[in-house]
Structures are given as structure tokens and as C-alpha cells.
Amino acid sequence: MAELLADSVYGSFEEVVKSSPDKTALVYLGEKWSYFELEEMVLKFAASLCELGVEEGDRVILYLYNTPQSLIAWLALQRLGAIPALVAPVYTAYDLEYLANDSEAKVVLCMDTNLSYVSQVLPETQLKKVIVTTMLDLLPWWKKLIGKGFDRVPKGKIPTGKEFFSFVELLKNGLPSSLPHFQTRSGDEAAAMLYTGGTTGFPKGVPLPGGLFLHRSVEWVRGAEAVIPSGEGTTVLSAPLYHIIGQMDAFAPLLVSGETILVLPRVVLDAMFDHIQRYKATRMFAVPTMYRMILEHDRVDYYDLSSLRYCGTGGDVLPTEVADRWFRKFEIPLYQAYGTTEVCGAVSLSYAKDGTPPEGAAGKISPGTEFKVVNPATLEPVPPGEPGEFVATSEYHVKSYWNKPEETAECFLNMEGKSWYRTKDMVRVDENDWLFFLDRSVDMIKHKGYRIAAAEVERVLQEHYAVMAASVVGIPDPKVGERIKAFVVLKEDIKGVSGYELTKWCRDRLASYKVPSYIEFRDMLPKSKVGKFLRRELRDEERRKIEEKKA
């Protein structure tokens, strides 16, 4: 059975390397690296980061696609006791400037293709050193030649200057012997930081304690053990590393089970199918939208995906028809989980040992998770099996957001001498600890598995010179969960401003998945007696329209 191997994140990785030095750790675009080779690269890069002045507790931004460099850098920062702050590579300079200043990072590792955004924000941030890598950096020369010759890889220009460094050069020149002695960190100290949507319109940094990260990683592996014995699996990484699902799927094998990870820089379904078939992948974890896309792909039957044994899903509600179609086609269930970034992944998992989960269940409460289902108005526990808001805590628990005292006070409670996280999600938990998700926090929009704060999109719209007011809601969509719709009131005497212009305004300032799908202009928006915009009325109005169309 999977178990905790050490008291620290990096110590666990060292133990896996000791037990499986020759086993393949990573596969990327046909290249393979063993655990021993991976550790060598990690130590070399850690030594170079140390030379650049990275110290324990420093935040370092990883502004990368899923590449081996992402995993090497993450582990190297663990060796130094520094904190990787993961940022979506699709973020624009607008988001990056805010995140860099919020995290107070002085070093960023980025792709050559998003370096231009980094260059734009350097004068406005504390960033002093920029490490640049490409999708091809770790491949042999002939693969680089093919990729460039056939124009298969996006290219960016790398500038010269004392603040810019090459990942390849740092990796080559690092001297592990110069590294300081490894100091085990407390399980309460942050091992990584992910950003999630903020109710005030600004993303919130979630510092994930190392002890909690390791505990969740162990349970992540245990979830599949009945069908994939620990140490015998191969995971195809289908979620981005800046998402908690990607973090768990990538690092649980590296820190706990010593298994192989298939790394894809971007998810292209044919490429993913090919990797599953070629390397006999046994496990994947993805948002429900991904499984729908697989089922509807017109070439899925050209590939042999029969090696898959555990297909997990989370980040959004799994439609029953997708679960049924998947089981009919592949004869294995989709195993649901429920969790958030703030609880470091899944607080409930569908363990393969329990068989096919009951319809609608998002897993069983994971061992080590202490929870309550409460009345959201009074915070008093509801009767067993009744619906209520889910609040959770554990031994190593996230106790606050990074530099966000107001949102911390809103979302973290002190009860019974412990800190509890308020998910603001409505659930019920039955007598066997199966969790059934009922409704999300009303101000969070679930699009393709991402949690998007309505306030963040509204803030960006309201920064446009022509916009007087904006309200943003999620519109139910069976393919992607919800689509983003913005209701906009323009200032008086403003003419000629179109939905296209506002969409472009958002696209220049928000990650692509946060850009509204629809913009509707209104003369006014519904408000409460105290002047607060009522998103609820707009949501109800849109849902009535959907029901009328169905009728």
C-alpha cells in the first residue's frame, strides 16, 4: 500500500529515487529520463538557482507549460526550501504583473513564447532574474531540427542582458557539490503556491503546506491501488500543473509510488491517445469536459486505449450521460473526486476498492479529512444526510490566503480551536461517507473545470472607459459546465462600443478561459436595496430562457 516515505516533500522524492533509480520517471516527446537522471538534473538546477540567490522561503514564479523543466524546477525549489508559485502560461502581462507583485517573487522561469509579457512587467515588479526555456530544450539536436524545420513548435525571441538566463545553461553549469546541506522543513510550511479566483476580483495565492501536500499525494495513489498496484502505473498528465489536479497527478507518482509520467506540453487529443496506446498508460485524471471531448472525438476508435484502468475526474460536476457513455465504451467507470485548491485537492475520492461509485457521488471522504456539513447562515451542523455547506480541516491545513486578510477572514473559520475552510459549496454526506455535490458557491463560475470569480471578470470590464457597470454570471452548458455571460451598462452618451471591443479588452487582460462567451448590453442591472448588483436574478432569468427553449 502507498505510504508516506519521508517527513518532507523533497525527502520523499529522494526516497523514491533510492528505491527506483533506473525506473523511467518521465517521458516527453519520445525522450525518457530515469529517476536517477531526473534527480541529477534537479540537483544541478537547484545549485544554479542557489548561485542566483534563491533562498529558503523565496517565491519563484513558474510561468510554464507542462514540460520536464516544470517538474525539474518544482523539485529543485523543494531542495532549496523555496516556494514555486505556479502561473498559467496563457496569462497576459496584465495578470502577470499583479501575480508577480502579490507573490513578491524576484525570479521567474518562463517559456520563450511568453517572455514578451515578462519583459513588459519587469519595470513594474520586483522581478530581477528571468530564466527562459523552450519546449525543445531537453530534446536531442535532431528532434529540435525536425521541430523547427517543420515549424511544429512555437518560437520566441530570447533577449540578452544581465537579468536573462538560459535554463539549459543553468542546468549544464550547476554544481550539486556546492549546495547547502538539505534542511527538512516543517509540515506546516508552504511547499507550493497556486492561485485561485478571488471574490474581490483579484486572484488569491494559496500556500499549500508540505505535510498536507504529501498526505493528499498518498491518498491520490491509494485511490487507484485496487486496479493499479502502487509502483506499477503509468500516468498520462492531462491537467495543467498550475491546477491542483495537475499538481496531484504529476507529483503523487514522483513523491510516493515511483511511477512513470507521460508529459505533454499541450493536450492534443490525438497525441494523448497515441501516448496512452504506445506507453500503455494506466491512469489519467481530467475534468469532465475532457472526457466528453474524448468520447466525441471522431478518431478515438483508431487507438487502443484499453490499458487505462483508473480514470478520475474532478473540478466540475460529472454529467450522468458522460459517465454512462464512458462506461459503455471503455467498460471502466469514471471515478469522481471533490475538492478545492484550498484543501490541496481531493477531500473525497472514489477509491477503486469500493467498486463503481453510487450515481451522483463525488467520492468518499478521504482519510485524514475532518469535515462538517453546516447551515451556511448559522454555521450550525445540519442533521446527518441533510444538505448544507461543506467545511473542512486536517492536520496540516491551509490557514490563510497569501496577503489577503479580508478574504481569509471570509473563507477561514476558527471553531473548536481549529482553522476550517469554508468551501461555500452545498453538499450532503451519507452514512457511508459518500459525498454528493449539490450546488456551487453562487459567485464562482465553473468553466471547463476552472473556478472563475465573477468579480474578477467584472473588474476588468469596469476598467474600460465606456463601462459604467457590469455583472457576470455562469450560463449552464452541458459541454463545458458553464459559459461566461456579461451584462454591461455603458456610460451615458457613449456610442459605437460593441461586444467585440469589450471581448477583445477582456482577452488582452484575462486568461483565455476567463473571457466572456457572451456580452449583453442593458440600460440597468438589478440591484438590492443597499445597491449591490443581484447576479442571482440574472442567473435565474437565463435559466428560465433555457427551460423555455427546452419546452
PDB file of C-alpha atoms in Angstrom, residues 114-348:
ATOM      1  CA  ASN A 114       5.539  34.250 -23.124  1.00  0.00           C
ATOM      2  CA  LEU A 115       8.793  36.073 -22.402  1.00  0.00           C
ATOM      3  CA  SER A 116       7.441  39.234 -24.016  1.00  0.00           C
ATOM      4  CA  TYR A 117       4.878  39.508 -21.216  1.00  0.00           C
ATOM      5  CA  VAL A 118       7.625  39.086 -18.609  1.00  0.00           C
ATOM      6  CA  SER A 119       9.696  41.811 -20.278  1.00  0.00           C
ATOM      7  CA  GLN A 120       6.699  44.161 -20.180  1.00  0.00           C
ATOM      8  CA  VAL A 121       6.195  43.791 -16.434  1.00  0.00           C
ATOM      9  CA  LEU A 122       9.831  43.870 -15.272  1.00  0.00           C
ATOM     10  CA  PRO A 123       9.837  47.639 -14.575  1.00  0.00           C
ATOM     11  CA  GLU A 124       6.607  47.359 -12.553  1.00  0.00           C
ATOM     12  CA  THR A 125       7.570  44.385 -10.364  1.00  0.00           C
ATOM     13  CA  GLN A 126      10.302  43.101  -8.066  1.00  0.00           C
ATOM     14  CA  LEU A 127      11.395  40.533 -10.670  1.00  0.00           C
ATOM     15  CA  LYS A 128      15.175  40.739 -11.066  1.00  0.00           C
ATOM     16  CA  LYS A 129      16.081  37.490 -12.814  1.00  0.00           C
ATOM     17  CA  VAL A 130      14.375  35.799 -15.753  1.00  0.00           C
ATOM     18  CA  ILE A 131      15.140  32.176 -16.686  1.00  0.00           C
ATOM     19  CA  VAL A 132      13.974  31.258 -20.182  1.00  0.00           C
ATOM     20  CA  THR A 133      13.284  27.814 -21.598  1.00  0.00           C
ATOM     21  CA  THR A 134      11.709  26.347 -24.733  1.00  0.00           C
ATOM     22  CA  MET A 135       9.610  23.282 -25.445  1.00  0.00           C
ATOM     23  CA  LEU A 136      12.633  21.667 -27.120  1.00  0.00           C
ATOM     24  CA  ASP A 137      15.395  22.465 -24.613  1.00  0.00           C
ATOM     25  CA  LEU A 138      15.858  18.915 -23.311  1.00  0.00           C
ATOM     26  CA  LEU A 139      15.489  17.112 -26.644  1.00  0.00           C
ATOM     27  CA  PRO A 140      18.360  15.837 -28.828  1.00  0.00           C
ATOM     28  CA  TRP A 141      19.577  18.092 -31.641  1.00  0.00           C
ATOM     29  CA  TRP A 142      17.901  16.120 -34.393  1.00  0.00           C
ATOM     30  CA  LYS A 143      14.457  16.403 -32.810  1.00  0.00           C
ATOM     31  CA  LYS A 144      14.985  20.123 -32.392  1.00  0.00           C
ATOM     32  CA  LEU A 145      15.902  20.328 -36.072  1.00  0.00           C
ATOM     33  CA  ILE A 146      12.753  18.457 -37.114  1.00  0.00           C
ATOM     34  CA  GLY A 147      10.537  20.549 -34.857  1.00  0.00           C
ATOM     35  CA  LYS A 148      11.949  23.813 -36.155  1.00  0.00           C
ATOM     36  CA  GLY A 149      12.245  22.672 -39.757  1.00  0.00           C
ATOM     37  CA  PHE A 150       8.592  21.698 -39.995  1.00  0.00           C
ATOM     38  CA  ASP A 151       7.524  24.719 -37.947  1.00  0.00           C
ATOM     39  CA  ARG A 152       5.857  22.421 -35.400  1.00  0.00           C
ATOM     40  CA  VAL A 153       6.972  24.333 -32.316  1.00  0.00           C
ATOM     41  CA  PRO A 154       6.111  27.928 -31.418  1.00  0.00           C
ATOM     42  CA  LYS A 155       9.206  30.119 -31.245  1.00  0.00           C
ATOM     43  CA  GLY A 156      10.013  33.161 -29.176  1.00  0.00           C
ATOM     44  CA  LYS A 157      12.979  35.510 -29.180  1.00  0.00           C
ATOM     45  CA  ILE A 158      15.292  35.440 -26.145  1.00  0.00           C
ATOM     46  CA  PRO A 159      16.874  38.821 -25.358  1.00  0.00           C
ATOM     47  CA  THR A 160      20.330  39.387 -23.953  1.00  0.00           C
ATOM     48  CA  GLY A 161      21.005  41.206 -20.708  1.00  0.00           C
ATOM     49  CA  LYS A 162      22.253  40.609 -17.196  1.00  0.00           C
ATOM     50  CA  GLU A 163      18.760  39.740 -15.934  1.00  0.00           C
ATOM     51  CA  PHE A 164      18.159  36.957 -18.507  1.00  0.00           C
ATOM     52  CA  PHE A 165      19.404  33.376 -18.107  1.00  0.00           C
ATOM     53  CA  SER A 166      19.091  30.212 -20.183  1.00  0.00           C
ATOM     54  CA  PHE A 167      17.571  27.176 -18.480  1.00  0.00           C
ATOM     55  CA  VAL A 168      19.865  24.907 -20.489  1.00  0.00           C
ATOM     56  CA  GLU A 169      22.980  26.804 -19.423  1.00  0.00           C
ATOM     57  CA  LEU A 170      21.970  26.809 -15.767  1.00  0.00           C
ATOM     58  CA  LEU A 171      21.271  23.080 -15.950  1.00  0.00           C
ATOM     59  CA  LYS A 172      24.638  22.405 -17.569  1.00  0.00           C
ATOM     60  CA  ASN A 173      26.691  24.558 -15.215  1.00  0.00           C
ATOM     61  CA  GLY A 174      25.094  23.680 -11.884  1.00  0.00           C
ATOM     62  CA  LEU A 175      27.436  22.050  -9.332  1.00  0.00           C
ATOM     63  CA  PRO A 176      25.480  19.903  -6.857  1.00  0.00           C
ATOM     64  CA  SER A 177      28.513  19.767  -4.556  1.00  0.00           C
ATOM     65  CA  SER A 178      28.036  23.480  -3.882  1.00  0.00           C
ATOM     66  CA  LEU A 179      24.520  23.016  -2.492  1.00  0.00           C
ATOM     67  CA  PRO A 180      23.999  23.711   1.212  1.00  0.00           C
ATOM     68  CA  HIS A 181      23.050  20.802   3.454  1.00  0.00           C
ATOM     69  CA  PHE A 182      19.405  19.815   2.989  1.00  0.00           C
ATOM     70  CA  GLN A 183      17.209  21.077   5.803  1.00  0.00           C
ATOM     71  CA  THR A 184      13.927  19.260   6.430  1.00  0.00           C
ATOM     72  CA  ARG A 185      11.095  21.786   6.645  1.00  0.00           C
ATOM     73  CA  SER A 186       8.108  21.625   8.953  1.00  0.00           C
ATOM     74  CA  GLY A 187       4.957  20.080   7.503  1.00  0.00           C
ATOM     75  CA  ASP A 188       3.175  23.382   8.196  1.00  0.00           C
ATOM     76  CA  GLU A 189       5.479  25.371   5.903  1.00  0.00           C
ATOM     77  CA  ALA A 190       4.401  26.088   2.335  1.00  0.00           C
ATOM     78  CA  ALA A 191       5.729  23.754  -0.363  1.00  0.00           C
ATOM     79  CA  ALA A 192       3.966  25.400  -3.316  1.00  0.00           C
ATOM     80  CA  MET A 193       1.569  28.221  -4.084  1.00  0.00           C
ATOM     81  CA  LEU A 194      -1.326  28.085  -6.518  1.00  0.00           C
ATOM     82  CA  TYR A 195      -3.630  30.931  -7.425  1.00  0.00           C
ATOM     83  CA  THR A 196      -7.409  30.695  -7.417  1.00  0.00           C
ATOM     84  CA  GLY A 197     -10.219  33.141  -8.173  1.00  0.00           C
ATOM     85  CA  GLY A 198     -10.875  35.908  -5.648  1.00  0.00           C
ATOM     86  CA  THR A 199     -14.279  37.180  -4.562  1.00  0.00           C
ATOM     87  CA  THR A 200     -12.920  40.748  -4.670  1.00  0.00           C
ATOM     88  CA  GLY A 201     -11.831  40.344  -8.280  1.00  0.00           C
ATOM     89  CA  PHE A 202      -8.160  39.562  -7.632  1.00  0.00           C
ATOM     90  CA  PRO A 203      -6.672  36.039  -7.678  1.00  0.00           C
ATOM     91  CA  LYS A 204      -5.765  34.648  -4.262  1.00  0.00           C
ATOM     92  CA  GLY A 205      -2.498  32.869  -3.535  1.00  0.00           C
ATOM     93  CA  VAL A 206      -2.996  29.560  -1.704  1.00  0.00           C
ATOM     94  CA  PRO A 207       0.190  28.459   0.133  1.00  0.00           C
ATOM     95  CA  LEU A 208      -0.017  24.654   0.288  1.00  0.00           C
ATOM     96  CA  PRO A 209       1.713  23.145   3.357  1.00  0.00           C
ATOM     97  CA  GLY A 210       4.182  20.366   2.605  1.00  0.00           C
ATOM     98  CA  GLY A 211       2.582  17.985   5.100  1.00  0.00           C
ATOM     99  CA  LEU A 212      -0.836  18.421   3.505  1.00  0.00           C
ATOM    100  CA  PHE A 213       0.604  18.062   0.001  1.00  0.00           C
ATOM    101  CA  LEU A 214       2.230  14.739   0.932  1.00  0.00           C
ATOM    102  CA  HIS A 215      -0.905  13.433   2.625  1.00  0.00           C
ATOM    103  CA  ARG A 216      -3.058  14.214  -0.405  1.00  0.00           C
ATOM    104  CA  SER A 217      -0.442  12.633  -2.691  1.00  0.00           C
ATOM    105  CA  VAL A 218      -0.550   9.368  -0.751  1.00  0.00           C
ATOM    106  CA  GLU A 219      -4.355   9.237  -0.946  1.00  0.00           C
ATOM    107  CA  TRP A 220      -4.208  10.097  -4.661  1.00  0.00           C
ATOM    108  CA  VAL A 221      -2.177   6.926  -5.241  1.00  0.00           C
ATOM    109  CA  ARG A 222      -4.315   4.827  -2.897  1.00  0.00           C
ATOM    110  CA  GLY A 223      -7.426   5.752  -4.849  1.00  0.00           C
ATOM    111  CA  ALA A 224      -6.337   3.555  -7.742  1.00  0.00           C
ATOM    112  CA  GLU A 225      -4.480   0.789  -5.858  1.00  0.00           C
ATOM    113  CA  ALA A 226      -7.208  -1.839  -6.246  1.00  0.00           C
ATOM    114  CA  VAL A 227      -6.762  -1.727 -10.029  1.00  0.00           C
ATOM    115  CA  ILE A 228      -3.185  -0.364 -10.287  1.00  0.00           C
ATOM    116  CA  PRO A 229      -0.809  -1.669  -7.609  1.00  0.00           C
ATOM    117  CA  SER A 230       1.425   1.117  -6.272  1.00  0.00           C
ATOM    118  CA  GLY A 231       4.603   1.364  -8.358  1.00  0.00           C
ATOM    119  CA  GLU A 232       3.159  -0.321 -11.443  1.00  0.00           C
ATOM    120  CA  GLY A 233       1.242   2.530 -13.044  1.00  0.00           C
ATOM    121  CA  THR A 234       1.845   4.973 -15.868  1.00  0.00           C
ATOM    122  CA  THR A 235       0.056   8.331 -15.711  1.00  0.00           C
ATOM    123  CA  VAL A 236      -0.728  10.452 -18.757  1.00  0.00           C
ATOM    124  CA  LEU A 237      -0.666  14.026 -17.477  1.00  0.00           C
ATOM    125  CA  SER A 238      -3.722  15.720 -18.947  1.00  0.00           C
ATOM    126  CA  ALA A 239      -4.223  18.602 -16.492  1.00  0.00           C
ATOM    127  CA  PRO A 240      -2.011  21.718 -16.333  1.00  0.00           C
ATOM    128  CA  LEU A 241       0.467  21.981 -13.480  1.00  0.00           C
ATOM    129  CA  TYR A 242      -0.955  25.313 -12.324  1.00  0.00           C
ATOM    130  CA  HIS A 243      -4.199  23.451 -11.484  1.00  0.00           C
ATOM    131  CA  ILE A 244      -4.399  21.350  -8.312  1.00  0.00           C
ATOM    132  CA  ILE A 245      -5.393  18.279 -10.365  1.00  0.00           C
ATOM    133  CA  GLY A 246      -2.190  18.617 -12.405  1.00  0.00           C
ATOM    134  CA  GLN A 247      -0.146  19.030  -9.207  1.00  0.00           C
ATOM    135  CA  MET A 248      -1.514  15.827  -7.713  1.00  0.00           C
ATOM    136  CA  ASP A 249      -1.309  13.823 -10.937  1.00  0.00           C
ATOM    137  CA  ALA A 250       2.294  14.850 -11.579  1.00  0.00           C
ATOM    138  CA  PHE A 251       3.805  14.705  -8.117  1.00  0.00           C
ATOM    139  CA  ALA A 252       1.991  11.804  -6.441  1.00  0.00           C
ATOM    140  CA  PRO A 253       3.933   9.352  -8.688  1.00  0.00           C
ATOM    141  CA  LEU A 254       7.227  11.220  -8.140  1.00  0.00           C
ATOM    142  CA  LEU A 255       6.865  11.541  -4.364  1.00  0.00           C
ATOM    143  CA  VAL A 256       5.015   8.357  -3.403  1.00  0.00           C
ATOM    144  CA  SER A 257       4.743   5.485  -5.874  1.00  0.00           C
ATOM    145  CA  GLY A 258       7.772   5.863  -8.161  1.00  0.00           C
ATOM    146  CA  GLU A 259       5.757   5.528 -11.353  1.00  0.00           C
ATOM    147  CA  THR A 260       6.112   6.888 -14.886  1.00  0.00           C
ATOM    148  CA  ILE A 261       4.568  10.163 -16.053  1.00  0.00           C
ATOM    149  CA  LEU A 262       3.799  10.923 -19.693  1.00  0.00           C
ATOM    150  CA  VAL A 263       4.253  14.683 -20.080  1.00  0.00           C
ATOM    151  CA  LEU A 264       2.512  16.569 -22.886  1.00  0.00           C
ATOM    152  CA  PRO A 265       3.313  20.271 -23.411  1.00  0.00           C
ATOM    153  CA  ARG A 266      -0.263  20.878 -24.504  1.00  0.00           C
ATOM    154  CA  VAL A 267      -3.156  18.446 -24.655  1.00  0.00           C
ATOM    155  CA  VAL A 268      -3.835  17.496 -28.263  1.00  0.00           C
ATOM    156  CA  LEU A 269      -6.206  14.540 -28.172  1.00  0.00           C
ATOM    157  CA  ASP A 270      -4.575  12.525 -30.948  1.00  0.00           C
ATOM    158  CA  ALA A 271      -1.183  12.937 -29.286  1.00  0.00           C
ATOM    159  CA  MET A 272      -2.642  11.912 -25.932  1.00  0.00           C
ATOM    160  CA  PHE A 273      -4.318   8.853 -27.481  1.00  0.00           C
ATOM    161  CA  ASP A 274      -1.032   7.912 -29.121  1.00  0.00           C
ATOM    162  CA  HIS A 275       0.837   8.165 -25.801  1.00  0.00           C
ATOM    163  CA  ILE A 276      -1.773   6.056 -23.997  1.00  0.00           C
ATOM    164  CA  GLN A 277      -1.510   3.389 -26.695  1.00  0.00           C
ATOM    165  CA  ARG A 278       2.282   3.455 -27.099  1.00  0.00           C
ATOM    166  CA  TYR A 279       3.258   3.557 -23.418  1.00  0.00           C
ATOM    167  CA  LYS A 280       0.295   1.563 -22.053  1.00  0.00           C
ATOM    168  CA  ALA A 281      -0.894   4.342 -19.754  1.00  0.00           C
ATOM    169  CA  THR A 282      -2.970   3.015 -16.881  1.00  0.00           C
ATOM    170  CA  ARG A 283      -4.197   6.209 -15.287  1.00  0.00           C
ATOM    171  CA  MET A 284      -5.412   9.700 -16.096  1.00  0.00           C
ATOM    172  CA  PHE A 285      -7.289  12.386 -14.224  1.00  0.00           C
ATOM    173  CA  ALA A 286      -9.192  15.110 -16.050  1.00  0.00           C
ATOM    174  CA  VAL A 287     -12.126  17.480 -15.841  1.00  0.00           C
ATOM    175  CA  PRO A 288     -15.476  16.150 -17.169  1.00  0.00           C
ATOM    176  CA  THR A 289     -15.176  18.290 -20.297  1.00  0.00           C
ATOM    177  CA  MET A 290     -12.057  16.346 -21.322  1.00  0.00           C
ATOM    178  CA  TYR A 291     -13.913  13.025 -21.141  1.00  0.00           C
ATOM    179  CA  ARG A 292     -16.746  14.426 -23.217  1.00  0.00           C
ATOM    180  CA  MET A 293     -14.220  15.611 -25.812  1.00  0.00           C
ATOM    181  CA  ILE A 294     -12.629  12.146 -25.911  1.00  0.00           C
ATOM    182  CA  LEU A 295     -15.997  10.436 -26.400  1.00  0.00           C
ATOM    183  CA  GLU A 296     -16.938  12.826 -29.198  1.00  0.00           C
ATOM    184  CA  HIS A 297     -13.555  12.740 -30.968  1.00  0.00           C
ATOM    185  CA  ASP A 298     -14.017  11.307 -34.452  1.00  0.00           C
ATOM    186  CA  ARG A 299     -10.719   9.320 -34.339  1.00  0.00           C
ATOM    187  CA  VAL A 300     -10.886   7.858 -30.845  1.00  0.00           C
ATOM    188  CA  ASP A 301     -11.652   4.386 -32.234  1.00  0.00           C
ATOM    189  CA  TYR A 302      -8.403   4.406 -34.234  1.00  0.00           C
ATOM    190  CA  TYR A 303      -6.444   3.991 -30.975  1.00  0.00           C
ATOM    191  CA  ASP A 304      -6.184   1.243 -28.388  1.00  0.00           C
ATOM    192  CA  LEU A 305      -6.919   2.813 -25.001  1.00  0.00           C
ATOM    193  CA  SER A 306      -7.617  -0.471 -23.245  1.00  0.00           C
ATOM    194  CA  SER A 307      -4.599  -0.107 -20.917  1.00  0.00           C
ATOM    195  CA  LEU A 308      -6.460   2.554 -18.892  1.00  0.00           C
ATOM    196  CA  ARG A 309      -7.560   1.205 -15.528  1.00  0.00           C
ATOM    197  CA  TYR A 310      -8.339   4.287 -13.420  1.00  0.00           C
ATOM    198  CA  CYS A 311      -9.860   7.401 -14.968  1.00  0.00           C
ATOM    199  CA  GLY A 312     -10.516  10.045 -12.354  1.00  0.00           C
ATOM    200  CA  THR A 313     -12.455  13.251 -12.742  1.00  0.00           C
ATOM    201  CA  GLY A 314     -12.959  16.398 -10.711  1.00  0.00           C
ATOM    202  CA  GLY A 315     -13.075  20.161 -10.965  1.00  0.00           C
ATOM    203  CA  ASP A 316     -16.729  20.156 -12.026  1.00  0.00           C
ATOM    204  CA  VAL A 317     -19.901  18.093 -11.856  1.00  0.00           C
ATOM    205  CA  LEU A 318     -19.750  14.926 -13.953  1.00  0.00           C
ATOM    206  CA  PRO A 319     -22.860  14.690 -16.179  1.00  0.00           C
ATOM    207  CA  THR A 320     -24.552  11.305 -15.803  1.00  0.00           C
ATOM    208  CA  GLU A 321     -24.744  10.817 -19.568  1.00  0.00           C
ATOM    209  CA  VAL A 322     -20.948  11.273 -19.888  1.00  0.00           C
ATOM    210  CA  ALA A 323     -20.331   8.737 -17.106  1.00  0.00           C
ATOM    211  CA  ASP A 324     -22.732   6.251 -18.718  1.00  0.00           C
ATOM    212  CA  ARG A 325     -21.272   6.660 -22.207  1.00  0.00           C
ATOM    213  CA  TRP A 326     -17.737   6.237 -20.861  1.00  0.00           C
ATOM    214  CA  PHE A 327     -18.611   3.022 -19.032  1.00  0.00           C
ATOM    215  CA  ARG A 328     -20.375   1.571 -22.075  1.00  0.00           C
ATOM    216  CA  LYS A 329     -17.444   2.374 -24.347  1.00  0.00           C
ATOM    217  CA  PHE A 330     -14.447   1.504 -22.139  1.00  0.00           C
ATOM    218  CA  GLU A 331     -16.019  -0.800 -19.531  1.00  0.00           C
ATOM    219  CA  ILE A 332     -14.440   1.104 -16.650  1.00  0.00           C
ATOM    220  CA  PRO A 333     -16.121   3.771 -14.509  1.00  0.00           C
ATOM    221  CA  LEU A 334     -15.170   7.406 -14.232  1.00  0.00           C
ATOM    222  CA  TYR A 335     -14.089   7.859 -10.622  1.00  0.00           C
ATOM    223  CA  GLN A 336     -15.242  11.218  -9.261  1.00  0.00           C
ATOM    224  CA  ALA A 337     -13.498  13.338  -6.657  1.00  0.00           C
ATOM    225  CA  TYR A 338     -14.379  16.578  -4.914  1.00  0.00           C
ATOM    226  CA  GLY A 339     -12.038  19.226  -3.553  1.00  0.00           C
ATOM    227  CA  THR A 340     -10.624  22.699  -3.974  1.00  0.00           C
ATOM    228  CA  THR A 341      -7.215  24.328  -4.201  1.00  0.00           C
ATOM    229  CA  GLU A 342      -7.591  25.494  -0.583  1.00  0.00           C
ATOM    230  CA  VAL A 343      -7.800  21.910   0.706  1.00  0.00           C
ATOM    231  CA  CYS A 344      -4.980  20.809  -1.636  1.00  0.00           C
ATOM    232  CA  GLY A 345      -7.003  18.659  -3.969  1.00  0.00           C
ATOM    233  CA  ALA A 346      -9.483  15.944  -3.145  1.00  0.00           C
ATOM    234  CA  VAL A 347     -11.178  15.766   0.233  1.00  0.00           C
ATOM    235  CA  SER A 348     -13.307  12.986  -1.234  1.00  0.00           C
TER     236      SER A 348
END
